[in-house]
Amino acid sequence: MRRSAAIVLGPCAVGLVAAAIFVGAAAPVAAQVVPCRGLTPASGYKVLLDVLVFVSPEVGTDREMQALLDRLQNALHFKLEELRYLKGPVALEVLQCVGRKPKSDGDFDAGMVDALNTRGVVLEIWGSLDGRKEGARVRDRSAAMRYVVVPLRHYERGSPQLPGGYRARYVAASSGVDYLQLIEQAKDLDAYVAMGIGIKLLKSTEYDRAREYLCKADHLMRETWGEQPPAPEQQALVAYVTAAAREALKGSLGVNSAGNVRVVGDRPCPKASARP
Amino acid sequence: MESLETRLARVEGMMSATLARLGEEAGKAPTPAPAPPRKGVLDVVQAFGPIVSGLLVALVAYVLTGSVTQILEERRVELSFGQAMQPLLVKLRDSKADRIEAEATALTLAVAFGKDAALPLLSELQTGTEVSVPAAEKALQALGLNHREPTCDVLARAVGNRTRLFSWTTQRTAARLLADLDCQHAVPTLAAYRAFLVSLAAQPPERALEEYRQAVRDEPPVSIGTLAELRAAIDQALRLLDRQRATRPSG
């Protein structure tokens, strides 16, 4: 009887299926958050490099953008080399996600962030590039970048001080600096990656390694934003990283969080000058 | 040599004697005629056998035909469901399918195919992409609202499995859904999983991980941190189910 009902409902189902296919076909051609090819649940940490766009078509073509992305993927691979061997080797790769273009942090809801986190993604990057064309040269190059620190967004979900999604704007000091150098020189990117790995290690109770990465993030953030960061979200990040590093230190000393660890003090990380 | 007349006279005498004897016997009390044999069950069976066997054959034929027809019908429906599902499942996995498209596709699967969509959606949780997995989870939530029992059954089977069929992420999501859908029958399954995790926590980390990997698929890789995360998810699910049960009107 129920099967019969299913048969009767068959045309409705087919209609719904057709409607779904139609809706899919009618969706905008420029898809937004599509799956990142090559992103698997295999072990290791990943940085996802999504689509970058030229704000003005006169600044560059699609082909130039693809070439830039390929170069940037390689550049980031080498840029993050230090983080691979900070405290024993970690697997860290940069994946280029063709066609993936998030609109905003809103695309990273709890389900998406959970799925990314379980796949080892520590940072997702996208953005837009701008400039002013003067003859054959491009002047006033700038890059408006967006970052989502996946582990932070996952584990601190709902925290208004720690949204996990951040913006940065880099402006070329001279016309000799190209887009690749502009992004490659950004130290906050390294800080976000170090923080992401540090949080993942902390959650895996690998305290010694976690502290190393969190302290590296702390150091890079202070170097980039100063000892007293101007923006509230930067202040919240530094405070979070310091607290997480303290937790890692307590964990490695085998003291629970309620214990009084005098050796930790206010700064669980050595000062930059004391670092090797 | 006897004459013919003599021999005829002797035969005549013999016949007369025989007739007289027969007459005497006929004159005696007549022997009652033997009663006709009574008709037993066997006779009834013999009498009605062909009719009964005919009816039985007809009945069996009817039942068999009905079952076969029903099986064929079910197979036909399953096949048509499978055929109709296929493009949606392909679309859900499409590398060009946006997050919103994936959610719409998964939801269509749930609405159009009802409880038959539970297994493919569970499979998507296990093997899907970072885009299709959250879409499948949302679709299972919607499916559970309309077809709670079959959806709960499928999810509980996933949580209860210890043959490395499912990953810890699938089991964690399934546990979350069991709580979302108020699957009270799954409480013992969740409690057993919790007990398993508690027993692992009492062991040295490496041994605990080794034992866990023998029960659950190690992809994504499992760490002590993920075991703690999983236990927190199971605890949360049990708390939610307990709270939901407490808010029900008694009786």
Short mmCIF file of C-alpha atoms in Angstrom, two decimals, chain A residues 1-4 6-7 10 12-14 16-17 20-21 23-25 27-28 31-37 39 41-44 48 98 100 103 106-109 111-112 114-119 154-155 203-206, chain B residues 73-74 76-78 81 84 87-88 91 93-99 101 103-105 108 111-113 115-116 125 127-134 137-138 147 168-169 172-173 176 219-221 223-226 228-229:
data_model
loop_
_atom_site.label_atom_id
_atom_site.label_comp_id
_atom_site.label_asym_id
_atom_site.label_seq_id
_atom_site.Cartn_x
_atom_site.Cartn_y
_atom_site.Cartn_z
CA MET A 1 0.00 0.00 0.00
CA ARG A 2 2.80 2.33 0.96
CA ARG A 3 4.63 1.30 -2.16
CA SER A 4 1.52 2.07 -4.14
CA ALA A 6 5.05 5.86 -3.54
CA ILE A 7 4.12 5.01 -7.10
CA GLY A 10 6.21 9.15 -8.27
CA CYS A 12 5.39 14.42 -7.84
CA ALA A 13 8.86 13.16 -6.97
CA VAL A 14 9.94 13.36 -10.57
CA LEU A 16 10.50 17.84 -7.58
CA VAL A 17 13.63 16.32 -9.04
CA ALA A 20 15.71 20.84 -8.36
CA ILE A 21 17.62 20.28 -11.58
CA VAL A 23 16.89 25.43 -9.98
CA GLY A 24 20.43 24.15 -10.29
CA ALA A 25 20.56 25.05 -13.93
CA ALA A 27 21.76 29.22 -10.54
CA PRO A 28 24.33 31.87 -11.30
CA ALA A 31 29.38 29.44 -8.30
CA GLN A 32 30.44 30.50 -4.84
CA VAL A 33 31.56 27.89 -2.34
CA VAL A 34 32.22 24.84 -4.51
CA PRO A 35 34.17 21.82 -3.24
CA CYS A 36 37.93 22.20 -3.25
CA ARG A 37 39.38 19.51 -5.45
CA LEU A 39 40.83 18.32 -0.23
CA PRO A 41 40.16 13.76 5.00
CA ALA A 42 43.75 12.52 4.88
CA SER A 43 46.04 13.67 7.65
CA GLY A 44 48.02 16.90 7.52
CA LEU A 48 43.11 26.70 0.95
CA VAL A 98 39.57 26.42 -8.54
CA ARG A 100 35.79 28.63 -5.11
CA LYS A 103 31.05 35.89 -0.64
CA GLY A 106 28.67 33.99 6.33
CA ASP A 107 29.43 31.17 3.91
CA PHE A 108 31.35 29.50 6.72
CA ASP A 109 28.50 28.27 8.84
CA GLY A 111 28.48 22.68 9.20
CA MET A 112 30.94 23.95 6.63
CA ASP A 114 33.16 21.51 10.93
CA ALA A 115 33.72 19.75 7.60
CA LEU A 116 36.78 21.90 6.87
CA ASN A 117 38.15 21.42 10.36
CA THR A 118 37.90 17.64 10.19
CA ARG A 119 39.78 17.79 6.87
CA HIS A 154 35.10 26.03 14.84
CA TYR A 155 36.12 25.88 18.49
CA LYS A 203 42.91 20.15 20.99
CA SER A 204 44.86 16.97 20.23
CA THR A 205 46.62 17.41 23.60
CA GLU A 206 50.02 17.69 21.90
CA GLU B 73 6.52 -4.07 -7.90
CA GLU B 74 8.87 -3.23 -5.03
CA ARG B 76 10.40 -1.78 -9.92
CA VAL B 77 9.83 1.07 -7.45
CA GLU B 78 13.32 0.67 -5.98
CA PHE B 81 13.82 5.41 -7.17
CA ALA B 84 15.61 9.00 -10.19
CA PRO B 87 21.25 12.38 -11.05
CA LEU B 88 20.60 14.04 -7.70
CA LYS B 91 24.69 16.60 -8.62
CA ARG B 93 28.88 15.50 -5.51
CA ASP B 94 29.39 17.77 -8.49
CA SER B 95 32.63 19.68 -8.13
CA LYS B 96 30.87 22.72 -9.57
CA ALA B 97 27.88 22.52 -7.25
CA ASP B 98 27.72 25.53 -4.97
CA ARG B 99 26.92 25.16 -1.27
CA GLU B 101 22.84 24.09 -4.78
CA GLU B 103 21.73 21.96 0.08
CA ALA B 104 18.80 22.25 -2.34
CA THR B 105 19.73 18.95 -3.97
CA THR B 108 15.07 17.45 -2.69
CA VAL B 111 11.51 15.30 0.30
CA ALA B 112 11.07 13.33 -2.90
CA PHE B 113 12.24 9.92 -1.73
CA LYS B 115 12.82 7.22 4.08
CA ASP B 116 14.56 5.70 1.04
CA LEU B 125 28.00 12.08 5.43
CA THR B 127 32.22 10.04 1.88
CA GLY B 128 31.04 13.45 0.72
CA THR B 129 32.93 16.67 0.16
CA GLU B 130 33.22 19.58 2.57
CA VAL B 131 30.25 21.07 0.69
CA SER B 132 28.00 18.03 0.39
CA VAL B 133 28.49 16.74 3.96
CA PRO B 134 26.82 19.73 5.69
CA GLU B 137 23.25 16.69 7.48
CA LYS B 138 20.64 19.38 6.94
CA HIS B 147 10.12 9.99 8.75
CA TRP B 168 34.33 9.04 13.86
CA THR B 169 33.08 12.17 12.09
CA ARG B 172 29.62 12.19 15.70
CA THR B 173 27.25 13.76 13.19
CA ARG B 176 24.10 14.91 16.92
CA GLU B 219 39.76 8.50 8.06
CA PRO B 220 39.86 11.34 9.01
CA PRO B 221 42.66 10.33 11.35
CA SER B 223 43.69 11.52 17.82
CA ILE B 224 43.20 11.71 21.57
CA GLY B 225 41.70 15.13 20.96
CA THR B 226 39.09 13.75 18.58
CA ALA B 228 37.53 13.82 23.66
CA GLU B 229 35.55 15.79 21.07
#
